[in-house]
mmCIF file with all atom_site columns, C-alpha atoms in Angstrom:
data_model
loop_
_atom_site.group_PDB
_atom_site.id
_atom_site.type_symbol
_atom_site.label_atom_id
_atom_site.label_alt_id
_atom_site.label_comp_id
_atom_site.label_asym_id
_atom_site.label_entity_id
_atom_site.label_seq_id
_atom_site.pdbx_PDB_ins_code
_atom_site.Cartn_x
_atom_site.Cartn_y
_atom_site.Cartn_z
_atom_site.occupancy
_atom_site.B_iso_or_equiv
_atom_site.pdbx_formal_charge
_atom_site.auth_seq_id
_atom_site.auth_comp_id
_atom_site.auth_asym_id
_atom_site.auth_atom_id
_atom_site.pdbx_PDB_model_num
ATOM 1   C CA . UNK I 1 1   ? 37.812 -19.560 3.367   1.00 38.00 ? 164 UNK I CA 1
ATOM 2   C CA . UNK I 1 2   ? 38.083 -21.061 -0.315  1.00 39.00 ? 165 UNK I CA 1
ATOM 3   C CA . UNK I 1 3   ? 35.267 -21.151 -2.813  1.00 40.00 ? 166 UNK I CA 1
ATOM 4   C CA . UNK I 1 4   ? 34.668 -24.553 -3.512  1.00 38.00 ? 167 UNK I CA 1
ATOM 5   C CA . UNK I 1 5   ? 36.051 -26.192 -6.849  1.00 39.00 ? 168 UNK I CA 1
ATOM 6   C CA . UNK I 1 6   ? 33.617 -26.836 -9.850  1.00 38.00 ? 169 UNK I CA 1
ATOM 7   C CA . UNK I 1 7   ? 33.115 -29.999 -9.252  1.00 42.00 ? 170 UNK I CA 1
ATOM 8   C CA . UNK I 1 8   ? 32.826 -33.203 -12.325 1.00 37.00 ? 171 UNK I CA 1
ATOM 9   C CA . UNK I 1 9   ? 29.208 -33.186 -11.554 1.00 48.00 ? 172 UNK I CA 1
ATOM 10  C CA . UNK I 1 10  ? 28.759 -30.227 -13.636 1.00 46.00 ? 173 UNK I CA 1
ATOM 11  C CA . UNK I 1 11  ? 29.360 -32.174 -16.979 1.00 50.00 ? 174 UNK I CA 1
ATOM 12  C CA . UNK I 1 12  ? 27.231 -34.774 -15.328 1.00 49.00 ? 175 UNK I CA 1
ATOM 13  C CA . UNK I 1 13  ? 24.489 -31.882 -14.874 1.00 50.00 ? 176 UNK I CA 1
ATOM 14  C CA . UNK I 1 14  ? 24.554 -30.981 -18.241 1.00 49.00 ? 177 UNK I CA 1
ATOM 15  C CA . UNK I 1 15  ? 24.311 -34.034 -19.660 1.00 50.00 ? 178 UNK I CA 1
ATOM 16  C CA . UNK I 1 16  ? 20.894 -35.172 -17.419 1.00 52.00 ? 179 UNK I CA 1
ATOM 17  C CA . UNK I 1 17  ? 19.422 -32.116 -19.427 1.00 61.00 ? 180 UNK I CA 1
ATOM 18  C CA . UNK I 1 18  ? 20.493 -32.981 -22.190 1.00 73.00 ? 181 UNK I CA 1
ATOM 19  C CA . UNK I 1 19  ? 18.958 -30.988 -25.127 1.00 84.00 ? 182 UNK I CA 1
ATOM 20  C CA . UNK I 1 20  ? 21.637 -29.297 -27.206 1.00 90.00 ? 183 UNK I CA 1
ATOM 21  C CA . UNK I 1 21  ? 22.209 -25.042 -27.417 1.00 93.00 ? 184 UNK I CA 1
ATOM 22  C CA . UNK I 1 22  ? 20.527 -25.674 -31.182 1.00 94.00 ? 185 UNK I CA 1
ATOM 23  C CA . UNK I 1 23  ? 17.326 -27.286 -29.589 1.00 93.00 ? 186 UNK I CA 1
ATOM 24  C CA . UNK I 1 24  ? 17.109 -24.911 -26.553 1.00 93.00 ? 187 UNK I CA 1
ATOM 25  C CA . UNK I 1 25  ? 17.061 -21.852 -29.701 1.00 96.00 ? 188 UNK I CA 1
ATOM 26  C CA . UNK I 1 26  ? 14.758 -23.090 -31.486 1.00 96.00 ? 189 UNK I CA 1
ATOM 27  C CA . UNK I 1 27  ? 12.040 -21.917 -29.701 1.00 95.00 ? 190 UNK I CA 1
ATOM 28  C CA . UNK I 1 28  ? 13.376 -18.711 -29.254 1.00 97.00 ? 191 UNK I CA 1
ATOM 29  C CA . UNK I 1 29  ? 14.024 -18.344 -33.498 1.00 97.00 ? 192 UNK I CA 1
ATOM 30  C CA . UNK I 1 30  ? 10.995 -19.831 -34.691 1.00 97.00 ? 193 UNK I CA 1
ATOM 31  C CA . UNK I 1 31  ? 10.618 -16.313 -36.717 1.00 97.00 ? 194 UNK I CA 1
ATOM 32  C CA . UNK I 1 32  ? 14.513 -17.212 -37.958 1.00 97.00 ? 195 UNK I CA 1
ATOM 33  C CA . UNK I 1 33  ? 15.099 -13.891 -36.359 1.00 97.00 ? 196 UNK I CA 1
ATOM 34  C CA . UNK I 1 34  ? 18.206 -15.175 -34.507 1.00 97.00 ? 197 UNK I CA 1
ATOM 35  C CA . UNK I 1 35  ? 19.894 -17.550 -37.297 1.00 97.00 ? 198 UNK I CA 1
ATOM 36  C CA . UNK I 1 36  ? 19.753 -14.324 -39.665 1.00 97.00 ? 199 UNK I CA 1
ATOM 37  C CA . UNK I 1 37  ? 21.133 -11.878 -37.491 1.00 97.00 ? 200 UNK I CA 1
ATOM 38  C CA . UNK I 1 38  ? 23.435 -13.723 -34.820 1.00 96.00 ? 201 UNK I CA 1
ATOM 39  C CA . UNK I 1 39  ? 26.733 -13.112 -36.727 1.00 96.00 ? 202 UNK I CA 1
ATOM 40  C CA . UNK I 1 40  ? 25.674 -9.293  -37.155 1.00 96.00 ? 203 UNK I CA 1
ATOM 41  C CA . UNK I 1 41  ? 25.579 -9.380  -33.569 1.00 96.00 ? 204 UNK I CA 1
ATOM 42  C CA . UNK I 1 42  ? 28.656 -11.149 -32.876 1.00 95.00 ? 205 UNK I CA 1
ATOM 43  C CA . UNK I 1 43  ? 30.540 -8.287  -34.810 1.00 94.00 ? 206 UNK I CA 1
ATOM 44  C CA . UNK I 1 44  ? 29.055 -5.808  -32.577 1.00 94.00 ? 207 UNK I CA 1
ATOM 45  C CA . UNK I 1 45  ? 29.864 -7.902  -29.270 1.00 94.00 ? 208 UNK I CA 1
ATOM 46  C CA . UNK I 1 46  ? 33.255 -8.478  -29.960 1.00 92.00 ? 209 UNK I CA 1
ATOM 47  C CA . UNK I 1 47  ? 34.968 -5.394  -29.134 1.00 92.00 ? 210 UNK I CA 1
ATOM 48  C CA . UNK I 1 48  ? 32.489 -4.583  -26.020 1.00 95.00 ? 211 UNK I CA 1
ATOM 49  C CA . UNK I 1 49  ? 32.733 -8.175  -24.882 1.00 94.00 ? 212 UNK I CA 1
ATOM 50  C CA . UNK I 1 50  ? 35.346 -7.223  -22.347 1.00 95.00 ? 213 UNK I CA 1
ATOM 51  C CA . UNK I 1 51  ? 33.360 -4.148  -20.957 1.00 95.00 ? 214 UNK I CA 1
ATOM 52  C CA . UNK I 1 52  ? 30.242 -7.051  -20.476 1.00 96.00 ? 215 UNK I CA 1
ATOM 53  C CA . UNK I 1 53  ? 32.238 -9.238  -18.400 1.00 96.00 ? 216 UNK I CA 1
ATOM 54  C CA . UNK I 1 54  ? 34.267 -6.453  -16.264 1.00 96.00 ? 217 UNK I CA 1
ATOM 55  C CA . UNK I 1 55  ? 30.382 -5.276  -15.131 1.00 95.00 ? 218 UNK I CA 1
ATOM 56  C CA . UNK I 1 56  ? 29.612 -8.387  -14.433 1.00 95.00 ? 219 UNK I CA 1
ATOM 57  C CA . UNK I 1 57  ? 32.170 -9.206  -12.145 1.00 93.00 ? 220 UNK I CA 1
ATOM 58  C CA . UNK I 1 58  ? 31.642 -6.081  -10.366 1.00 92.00 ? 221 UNK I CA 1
ATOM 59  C CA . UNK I 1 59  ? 28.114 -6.722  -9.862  1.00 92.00 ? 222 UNK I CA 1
ATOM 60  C CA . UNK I 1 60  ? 28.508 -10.291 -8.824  1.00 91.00 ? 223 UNK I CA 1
ATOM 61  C CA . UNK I 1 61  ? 30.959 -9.514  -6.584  1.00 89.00 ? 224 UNK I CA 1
ATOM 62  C CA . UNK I 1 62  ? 29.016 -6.686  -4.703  1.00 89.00 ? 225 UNK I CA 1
ATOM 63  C CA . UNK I 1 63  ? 25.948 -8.592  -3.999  1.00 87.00 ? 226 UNK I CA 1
ATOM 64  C CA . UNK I 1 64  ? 25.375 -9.258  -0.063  1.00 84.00 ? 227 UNK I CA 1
ATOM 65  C CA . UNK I 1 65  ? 25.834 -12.642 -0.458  1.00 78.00 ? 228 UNK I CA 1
ATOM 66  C CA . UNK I 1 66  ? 29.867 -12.518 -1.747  1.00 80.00 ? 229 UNK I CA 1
ATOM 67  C CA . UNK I 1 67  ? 30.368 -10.645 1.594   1.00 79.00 ? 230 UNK I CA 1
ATOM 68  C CA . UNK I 1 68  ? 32.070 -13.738 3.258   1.00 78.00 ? 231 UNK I CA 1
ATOM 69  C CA . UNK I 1 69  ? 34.558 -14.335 -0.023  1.00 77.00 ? 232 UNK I CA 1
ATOM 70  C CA . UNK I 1 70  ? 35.274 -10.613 -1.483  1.00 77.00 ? 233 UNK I CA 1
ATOM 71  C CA . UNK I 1 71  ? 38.439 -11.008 0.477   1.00 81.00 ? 234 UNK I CA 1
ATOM 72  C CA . UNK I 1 72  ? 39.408 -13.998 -2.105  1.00 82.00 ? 235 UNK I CA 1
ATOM 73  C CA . UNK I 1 73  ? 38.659 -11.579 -5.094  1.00 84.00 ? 236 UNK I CA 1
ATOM 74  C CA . UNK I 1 74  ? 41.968 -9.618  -5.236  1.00 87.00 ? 237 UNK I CA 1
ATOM 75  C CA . UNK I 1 75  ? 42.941 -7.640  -8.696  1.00 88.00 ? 238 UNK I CA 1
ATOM 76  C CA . UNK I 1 76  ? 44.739 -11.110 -10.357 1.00 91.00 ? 239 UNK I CA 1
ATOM 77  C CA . UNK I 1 77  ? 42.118 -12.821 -9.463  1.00 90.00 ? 240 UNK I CA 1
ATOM 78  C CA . UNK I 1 78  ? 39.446 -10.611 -10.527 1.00 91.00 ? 241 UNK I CA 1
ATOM 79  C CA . UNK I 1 79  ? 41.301 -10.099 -13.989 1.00 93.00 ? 242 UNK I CA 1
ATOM 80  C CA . UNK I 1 80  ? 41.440 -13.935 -14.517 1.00 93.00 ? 243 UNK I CA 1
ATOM 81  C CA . UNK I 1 81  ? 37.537 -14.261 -14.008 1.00 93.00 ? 244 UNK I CA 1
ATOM 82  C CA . UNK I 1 82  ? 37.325 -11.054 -16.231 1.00 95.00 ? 245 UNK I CA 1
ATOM 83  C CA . UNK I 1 83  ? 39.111 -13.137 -19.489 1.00 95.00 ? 246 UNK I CA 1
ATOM 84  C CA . UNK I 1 84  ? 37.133 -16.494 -18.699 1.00 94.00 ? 247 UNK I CA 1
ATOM 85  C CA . UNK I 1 85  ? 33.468 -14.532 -18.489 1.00 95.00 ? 248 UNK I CA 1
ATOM 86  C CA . UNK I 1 86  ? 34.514 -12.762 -21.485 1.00 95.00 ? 249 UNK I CA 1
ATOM 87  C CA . UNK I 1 87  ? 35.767 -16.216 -23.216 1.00 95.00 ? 250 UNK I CA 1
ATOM 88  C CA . UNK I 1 88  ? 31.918 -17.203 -22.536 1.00 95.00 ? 251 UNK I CA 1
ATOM 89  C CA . UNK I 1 89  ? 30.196 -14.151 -23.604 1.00 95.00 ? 252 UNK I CA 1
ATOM 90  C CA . UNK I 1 90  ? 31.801 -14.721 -27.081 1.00 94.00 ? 253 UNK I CA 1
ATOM 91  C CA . UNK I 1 91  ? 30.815 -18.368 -26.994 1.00 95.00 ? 254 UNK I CA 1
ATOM 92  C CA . UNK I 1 92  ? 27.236 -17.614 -26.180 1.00 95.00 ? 255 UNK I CA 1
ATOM 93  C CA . UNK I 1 93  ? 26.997 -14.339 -28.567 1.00 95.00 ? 256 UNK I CA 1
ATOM 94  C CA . UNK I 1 94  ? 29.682 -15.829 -31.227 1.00 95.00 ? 257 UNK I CA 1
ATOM 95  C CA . UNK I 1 95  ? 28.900 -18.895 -31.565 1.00 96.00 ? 258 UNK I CA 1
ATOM 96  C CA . UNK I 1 96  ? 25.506 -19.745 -30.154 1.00 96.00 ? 259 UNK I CA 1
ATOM 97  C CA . UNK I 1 97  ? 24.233 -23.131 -31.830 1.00 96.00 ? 260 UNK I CA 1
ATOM 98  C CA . UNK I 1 98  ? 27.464 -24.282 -30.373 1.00 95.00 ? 261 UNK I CA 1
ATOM 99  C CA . UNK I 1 99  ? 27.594 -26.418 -26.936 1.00 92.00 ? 262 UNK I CA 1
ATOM 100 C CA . UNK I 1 100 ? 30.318 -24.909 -25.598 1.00 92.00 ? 263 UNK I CA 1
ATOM 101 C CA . UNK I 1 101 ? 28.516 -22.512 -24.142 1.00 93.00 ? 264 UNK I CA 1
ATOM 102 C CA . UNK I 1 102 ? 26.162 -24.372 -22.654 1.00 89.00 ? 265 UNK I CA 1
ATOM 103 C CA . UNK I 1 103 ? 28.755 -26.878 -20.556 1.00 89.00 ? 266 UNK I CA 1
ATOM 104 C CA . UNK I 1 104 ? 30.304 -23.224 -19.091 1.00 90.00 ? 267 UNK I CA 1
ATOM 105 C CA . UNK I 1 105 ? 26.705 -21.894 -18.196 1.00 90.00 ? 268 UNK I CA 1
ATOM 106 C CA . UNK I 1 106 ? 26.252 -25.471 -16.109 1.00 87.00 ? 269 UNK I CA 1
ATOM 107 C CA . UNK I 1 107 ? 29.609 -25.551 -14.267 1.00 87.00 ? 270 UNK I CA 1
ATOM 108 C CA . UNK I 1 108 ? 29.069 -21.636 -13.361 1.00 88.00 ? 271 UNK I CA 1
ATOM 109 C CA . UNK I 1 109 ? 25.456 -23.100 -11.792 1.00 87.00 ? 272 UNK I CA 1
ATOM 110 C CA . UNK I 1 110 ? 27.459 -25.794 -10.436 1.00 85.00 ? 273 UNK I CA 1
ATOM 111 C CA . UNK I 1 111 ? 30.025 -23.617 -8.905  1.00 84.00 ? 274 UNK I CA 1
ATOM 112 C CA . UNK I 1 112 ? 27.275 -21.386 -7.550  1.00 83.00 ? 275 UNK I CA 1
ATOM 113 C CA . UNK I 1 113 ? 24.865 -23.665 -6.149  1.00 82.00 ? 276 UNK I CA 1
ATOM 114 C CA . UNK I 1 114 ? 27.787 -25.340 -4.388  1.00 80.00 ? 277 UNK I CA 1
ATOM 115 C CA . UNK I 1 115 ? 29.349 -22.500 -3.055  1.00 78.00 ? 278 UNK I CA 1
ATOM 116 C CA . UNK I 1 116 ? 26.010 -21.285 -1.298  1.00 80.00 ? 279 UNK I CA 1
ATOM 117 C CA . UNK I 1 117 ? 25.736 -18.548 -4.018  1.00 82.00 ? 280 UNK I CA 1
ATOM 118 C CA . UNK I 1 118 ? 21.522 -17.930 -5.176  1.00 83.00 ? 281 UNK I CA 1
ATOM 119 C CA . UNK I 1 119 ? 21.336 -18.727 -8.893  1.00 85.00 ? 282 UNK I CA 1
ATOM 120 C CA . UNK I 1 120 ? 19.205 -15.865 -9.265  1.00 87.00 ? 283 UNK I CA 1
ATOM 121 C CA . UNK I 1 121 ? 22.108 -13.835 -8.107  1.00 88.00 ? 284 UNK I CA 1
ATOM 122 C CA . UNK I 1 122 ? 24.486 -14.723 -11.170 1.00 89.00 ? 285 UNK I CA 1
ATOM 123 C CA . UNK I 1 123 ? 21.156 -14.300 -13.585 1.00 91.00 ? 286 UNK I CA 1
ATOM 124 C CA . UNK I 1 124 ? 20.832 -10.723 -12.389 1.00 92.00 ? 287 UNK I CA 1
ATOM 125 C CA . UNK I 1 125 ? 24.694 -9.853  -12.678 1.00 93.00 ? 288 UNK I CA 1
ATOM 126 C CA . UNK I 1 126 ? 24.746 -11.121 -16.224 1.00 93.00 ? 289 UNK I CA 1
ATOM 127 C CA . UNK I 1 127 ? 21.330 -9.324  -17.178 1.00 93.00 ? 290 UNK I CA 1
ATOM 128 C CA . UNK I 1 128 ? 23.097 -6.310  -15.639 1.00 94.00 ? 291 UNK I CA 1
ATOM 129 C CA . UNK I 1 129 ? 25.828 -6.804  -17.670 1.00 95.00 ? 292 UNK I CA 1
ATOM 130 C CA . UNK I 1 130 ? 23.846 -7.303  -20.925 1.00 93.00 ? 293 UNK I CA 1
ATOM 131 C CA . UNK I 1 131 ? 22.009 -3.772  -20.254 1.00 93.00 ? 294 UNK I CA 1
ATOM 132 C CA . UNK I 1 132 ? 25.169 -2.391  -19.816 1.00 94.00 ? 295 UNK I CA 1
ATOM 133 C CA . UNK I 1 133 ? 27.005 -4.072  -23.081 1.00 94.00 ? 296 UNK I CA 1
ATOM 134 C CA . UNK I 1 134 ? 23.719 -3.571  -24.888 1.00 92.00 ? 297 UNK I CA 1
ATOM 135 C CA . UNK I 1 135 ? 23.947 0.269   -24.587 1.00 92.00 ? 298 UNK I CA 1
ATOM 136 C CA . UNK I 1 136 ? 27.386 0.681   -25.635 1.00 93.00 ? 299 UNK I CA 1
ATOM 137 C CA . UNK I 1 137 ? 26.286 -0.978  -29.077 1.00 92.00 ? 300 UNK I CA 1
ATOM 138 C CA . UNK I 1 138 ? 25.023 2.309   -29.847 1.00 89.00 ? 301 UNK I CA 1
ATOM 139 C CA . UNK I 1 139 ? 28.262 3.115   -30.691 1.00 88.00 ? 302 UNK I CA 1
ATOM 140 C CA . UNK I 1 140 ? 29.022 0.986   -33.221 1.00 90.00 ? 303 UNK I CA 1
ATOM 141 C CA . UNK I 1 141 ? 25.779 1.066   -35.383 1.00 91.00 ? 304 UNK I CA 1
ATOM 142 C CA . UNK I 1 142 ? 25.818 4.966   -36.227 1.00 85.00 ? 305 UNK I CA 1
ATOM 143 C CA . UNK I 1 143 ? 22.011 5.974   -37.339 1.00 88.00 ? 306 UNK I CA 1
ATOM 144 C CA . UNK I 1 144 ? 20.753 2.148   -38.250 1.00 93.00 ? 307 UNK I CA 1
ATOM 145 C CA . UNK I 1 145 ? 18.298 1.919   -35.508 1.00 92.00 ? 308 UNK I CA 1
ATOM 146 C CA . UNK I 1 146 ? 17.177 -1.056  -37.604 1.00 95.00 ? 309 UNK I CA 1
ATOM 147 C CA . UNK I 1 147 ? 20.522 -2.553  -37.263 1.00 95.00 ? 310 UNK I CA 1
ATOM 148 C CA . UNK I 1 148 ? 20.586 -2.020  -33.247 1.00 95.00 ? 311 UNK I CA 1
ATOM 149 C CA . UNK I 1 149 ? 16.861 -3.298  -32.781 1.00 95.00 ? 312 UNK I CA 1
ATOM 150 C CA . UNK I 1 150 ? 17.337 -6.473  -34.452 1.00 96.00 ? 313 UNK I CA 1
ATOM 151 C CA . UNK I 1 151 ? 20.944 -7.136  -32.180 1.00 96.00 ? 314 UNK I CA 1
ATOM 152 C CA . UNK I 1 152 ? 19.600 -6.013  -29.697 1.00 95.00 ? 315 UNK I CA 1
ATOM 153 C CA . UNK I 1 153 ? 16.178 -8.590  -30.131 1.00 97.00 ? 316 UNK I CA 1
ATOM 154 C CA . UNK I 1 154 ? 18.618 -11.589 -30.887 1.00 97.00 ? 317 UNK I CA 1
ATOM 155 C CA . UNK I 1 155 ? 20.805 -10.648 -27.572 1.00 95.00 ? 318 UNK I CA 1
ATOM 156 C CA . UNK I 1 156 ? 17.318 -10.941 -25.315 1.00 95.00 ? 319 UNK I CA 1
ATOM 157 C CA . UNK I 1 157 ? 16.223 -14.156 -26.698 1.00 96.00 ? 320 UNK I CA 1
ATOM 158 C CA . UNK I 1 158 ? 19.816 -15.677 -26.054 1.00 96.00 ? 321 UNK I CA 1
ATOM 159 C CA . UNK I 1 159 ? 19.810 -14.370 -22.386 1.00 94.00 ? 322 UNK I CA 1
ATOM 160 C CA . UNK I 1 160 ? 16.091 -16.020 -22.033 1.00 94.00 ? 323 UNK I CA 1
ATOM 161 C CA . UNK I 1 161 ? 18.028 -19.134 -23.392 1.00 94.00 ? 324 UNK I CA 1
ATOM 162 C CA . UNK I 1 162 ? 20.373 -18.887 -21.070 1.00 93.00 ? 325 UNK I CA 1
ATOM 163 C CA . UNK I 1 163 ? 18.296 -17.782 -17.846 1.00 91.00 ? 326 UNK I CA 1
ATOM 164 C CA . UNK I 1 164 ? 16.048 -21.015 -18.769 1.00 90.00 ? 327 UNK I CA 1
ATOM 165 C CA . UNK I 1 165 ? 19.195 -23.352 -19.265 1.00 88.00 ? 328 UNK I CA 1
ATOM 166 C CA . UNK I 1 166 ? 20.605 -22.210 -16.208 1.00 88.00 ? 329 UNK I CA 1
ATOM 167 C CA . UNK I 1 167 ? 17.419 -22.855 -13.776 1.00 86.00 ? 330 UNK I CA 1
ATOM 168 C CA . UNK I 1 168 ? 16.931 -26.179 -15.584 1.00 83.00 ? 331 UNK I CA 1
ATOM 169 C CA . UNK I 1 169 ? 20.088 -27.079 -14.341 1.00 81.00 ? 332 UNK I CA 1
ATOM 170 C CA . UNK I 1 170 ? 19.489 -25.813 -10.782 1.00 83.00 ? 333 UNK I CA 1
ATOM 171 C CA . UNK I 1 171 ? 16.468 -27.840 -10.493 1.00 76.00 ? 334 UNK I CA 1
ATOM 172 C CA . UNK I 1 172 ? 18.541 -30.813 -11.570 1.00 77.00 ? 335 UNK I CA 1
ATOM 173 C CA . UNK I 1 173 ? 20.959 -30.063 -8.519  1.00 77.00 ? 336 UNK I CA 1
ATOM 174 C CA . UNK I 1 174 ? 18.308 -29.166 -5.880  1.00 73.00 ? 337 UNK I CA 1
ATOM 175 C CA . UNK I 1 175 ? 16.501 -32.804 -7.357  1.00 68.00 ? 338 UNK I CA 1
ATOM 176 C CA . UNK I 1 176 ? 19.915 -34.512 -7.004  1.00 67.00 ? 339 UNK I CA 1
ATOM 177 C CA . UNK I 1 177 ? 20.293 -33.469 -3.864  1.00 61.00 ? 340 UNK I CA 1
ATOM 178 C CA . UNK I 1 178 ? 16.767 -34.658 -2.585  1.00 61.00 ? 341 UNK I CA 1
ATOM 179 C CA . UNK I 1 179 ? 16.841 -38.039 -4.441  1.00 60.00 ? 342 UNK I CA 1
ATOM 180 C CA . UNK I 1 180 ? 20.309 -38.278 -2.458  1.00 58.00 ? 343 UNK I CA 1
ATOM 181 C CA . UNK I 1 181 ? 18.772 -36.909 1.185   1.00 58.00 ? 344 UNK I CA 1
ATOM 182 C CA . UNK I 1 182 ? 16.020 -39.143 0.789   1.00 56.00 ? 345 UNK I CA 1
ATOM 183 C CA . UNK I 1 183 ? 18.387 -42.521 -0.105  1.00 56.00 ? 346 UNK I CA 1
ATOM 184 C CA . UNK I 1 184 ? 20.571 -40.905 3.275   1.00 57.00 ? 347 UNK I CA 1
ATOM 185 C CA . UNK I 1 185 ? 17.381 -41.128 5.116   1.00 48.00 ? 348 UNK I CA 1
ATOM 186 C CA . UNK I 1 186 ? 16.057 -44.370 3.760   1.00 52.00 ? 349 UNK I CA 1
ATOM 187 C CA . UNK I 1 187 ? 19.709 -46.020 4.501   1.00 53.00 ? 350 UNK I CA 1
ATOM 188 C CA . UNK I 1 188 ? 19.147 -44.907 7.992   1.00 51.00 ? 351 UNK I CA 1
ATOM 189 C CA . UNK I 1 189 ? 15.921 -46.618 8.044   1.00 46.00 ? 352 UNK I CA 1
ATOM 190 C CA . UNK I 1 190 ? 16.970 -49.912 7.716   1.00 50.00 ? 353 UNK I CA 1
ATOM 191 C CA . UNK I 1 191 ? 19.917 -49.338 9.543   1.00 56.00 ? 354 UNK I CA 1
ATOM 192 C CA . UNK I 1 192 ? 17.556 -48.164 12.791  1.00 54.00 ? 355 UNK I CA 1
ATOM 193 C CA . UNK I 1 193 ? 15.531 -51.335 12.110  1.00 49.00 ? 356 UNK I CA 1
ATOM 194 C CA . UNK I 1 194 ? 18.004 -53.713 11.855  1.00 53.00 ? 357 UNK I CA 1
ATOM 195 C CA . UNK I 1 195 ? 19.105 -52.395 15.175  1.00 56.00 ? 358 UNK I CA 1
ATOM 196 C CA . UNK I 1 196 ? 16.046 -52.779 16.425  1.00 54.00 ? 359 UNK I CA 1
ATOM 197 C CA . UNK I 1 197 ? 15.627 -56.276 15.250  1.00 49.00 ? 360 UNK I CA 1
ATOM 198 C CA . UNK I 1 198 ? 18.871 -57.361 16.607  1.00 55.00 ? 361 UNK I CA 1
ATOM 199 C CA . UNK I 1 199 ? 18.186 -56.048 19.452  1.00 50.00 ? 362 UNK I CA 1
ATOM 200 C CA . UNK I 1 200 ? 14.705 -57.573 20.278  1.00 48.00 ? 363 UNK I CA 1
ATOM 201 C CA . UNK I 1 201 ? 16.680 -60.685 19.342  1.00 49.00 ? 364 UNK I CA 1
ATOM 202 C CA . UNK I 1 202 ? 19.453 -60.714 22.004  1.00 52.00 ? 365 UNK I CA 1
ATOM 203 C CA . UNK I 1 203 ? 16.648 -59.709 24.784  1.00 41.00 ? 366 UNK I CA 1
ATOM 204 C CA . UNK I 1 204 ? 14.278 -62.496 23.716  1.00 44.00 ? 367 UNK I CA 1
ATOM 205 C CA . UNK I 1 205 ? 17.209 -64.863 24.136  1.00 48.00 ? 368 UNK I CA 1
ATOM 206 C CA . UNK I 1 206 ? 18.391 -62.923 27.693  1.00 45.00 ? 369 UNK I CA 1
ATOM 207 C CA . UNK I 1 207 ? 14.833 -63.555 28.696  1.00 38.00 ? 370 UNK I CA 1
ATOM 208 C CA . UNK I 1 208 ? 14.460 -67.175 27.555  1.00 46.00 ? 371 UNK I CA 1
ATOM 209 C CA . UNK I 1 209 ? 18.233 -67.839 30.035  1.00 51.00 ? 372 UNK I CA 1
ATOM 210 C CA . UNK I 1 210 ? 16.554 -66.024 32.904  1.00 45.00 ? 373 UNK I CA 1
#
C-alpha cells in the first residue's frame, strides 16, 4: 500500500479560506509581541530546526494509526520528509507573515485527511516537536530568561496560528465532502425517479394493449 498523493485540491483548500498568514497573526500580535520579536526567534530556530522536524517524524510515525504504512517509511524516505518538515518549520518560524507557509500547512491537511490520517494526530506530533525544539533553545540564550520567554511566547502563538489554520482547512474538506455526498445522493434521486416514471409509463401503455 501507497499513501495517497497530495492532491491539486489542496491549493484549492487554501484558497476557499482564504485569509492570508498576515491576517490569521493579527489576532495573535495585537500586543505587537510577535512582529518585534519573530526574527529574534528565527535566529534561535535555525540551528535546532532540524532536531524539530526529526521528532516530529518520529512521533508521527509511531502513532497507532501509521501502523498500516510504517513499512513505506524506510531511512531515505524518512530523511526526505525530515528536510521538507524542516523547509516548513523555517517558513513558519522564519518567515511567518509570509504565505508560503500556509499553502504547506494545507497540502499536509490535505495529504492527511486523504490518507485516513486524524488531523489531530499531525497537530499533536508538531506540538510535540515544538516542546521538544523549544527546550533546546535554552541553549542558545545563556542567562536571558527574558530573551527565552519572549521566543518562546511568539513560538506558542504561531503554533495556535497554525493549529487554527489547519482545522479551518479540515472543516473545509469534511464540508466538501458532504456538499459532494449530498449532490451523489441527490443525483441518485432523480435518477430513481426518472426510473420510476419511465417505468409507470411503459406499464400504463402494457395495460392500455391488454
Amino acid at each position: 500500500m501507497t499513501l495517497p498523493s497530495i492532491t491539486p485540491s489542496a491549493e484549492l483548500l487554501w484558497g476557499e479560506d482564504n485569509r492570508s498568514a498576515r491576517e490569521r497573526i493579527a489576532p495573535y500580535d495585537s500586543d505587537g509581541m510577535i512582529s518585534a520579536n519573530y526574527e529574534d526567534l528565527a535566529t534561535l530556530i535555525k540551528p535546532v530546526a532540524e532536531h524539530i522536524s526529526t521528532h516530529f517524524w518520529k512521533k508521527f510515525v509511531s502513532l497507532p494509526h501509521m501502523k498500516e504504512f510504517k513499512h513505506i517509511f524506510n531511512e531515505e524516505i524518512i530523511r526526505k520528509r525530515i528536510e521538507k518538515t524542516k523547509y516548513y518549520t523555517h517558513s513558519k518560524f522564519c518567515r511567518p507573515f509570509d504565505d508560503e507557509w500556509c499553502r504547506i500547512a494545507a497540502l499536509q491537511v490535505t495529504e492527511a485527511y486523504h490518507a485516513g490520517t486524524p488531523v489531530s494526530a499531525l497537530i499533536s506530533s508538531y506540538n510535540s516537536a515544538y516542546s521538544h525544539g523549544m527546550a533546546l533553545l535554552l541553549d542558545y540564550v545563556g542567562n536571558d530568561l527574558n530573551r527565552y520567554s519572549r521566543v518562546i511566547d511568539v513560538a506558542q502563538r504561531l503554533a495556535c496560528v497554525e493549529t487554527e489554520a489547519m482545522l479551518s482547512w479540515l472543516g473545509n474538506l469534511e464540508a466538501r465532502a458532504a456538499r459532494a455526498q449530498r449532490q451523489q445522493e441527490s443525483s441518485l434521486f432523480k435518477t430513481v425517479v426518472a426510473e420510476t416514471v419511465a417505468n409507470s409509463a411503459t406499464l400504463g401503455a402494457q395495460l392500455k394493449d391488454q
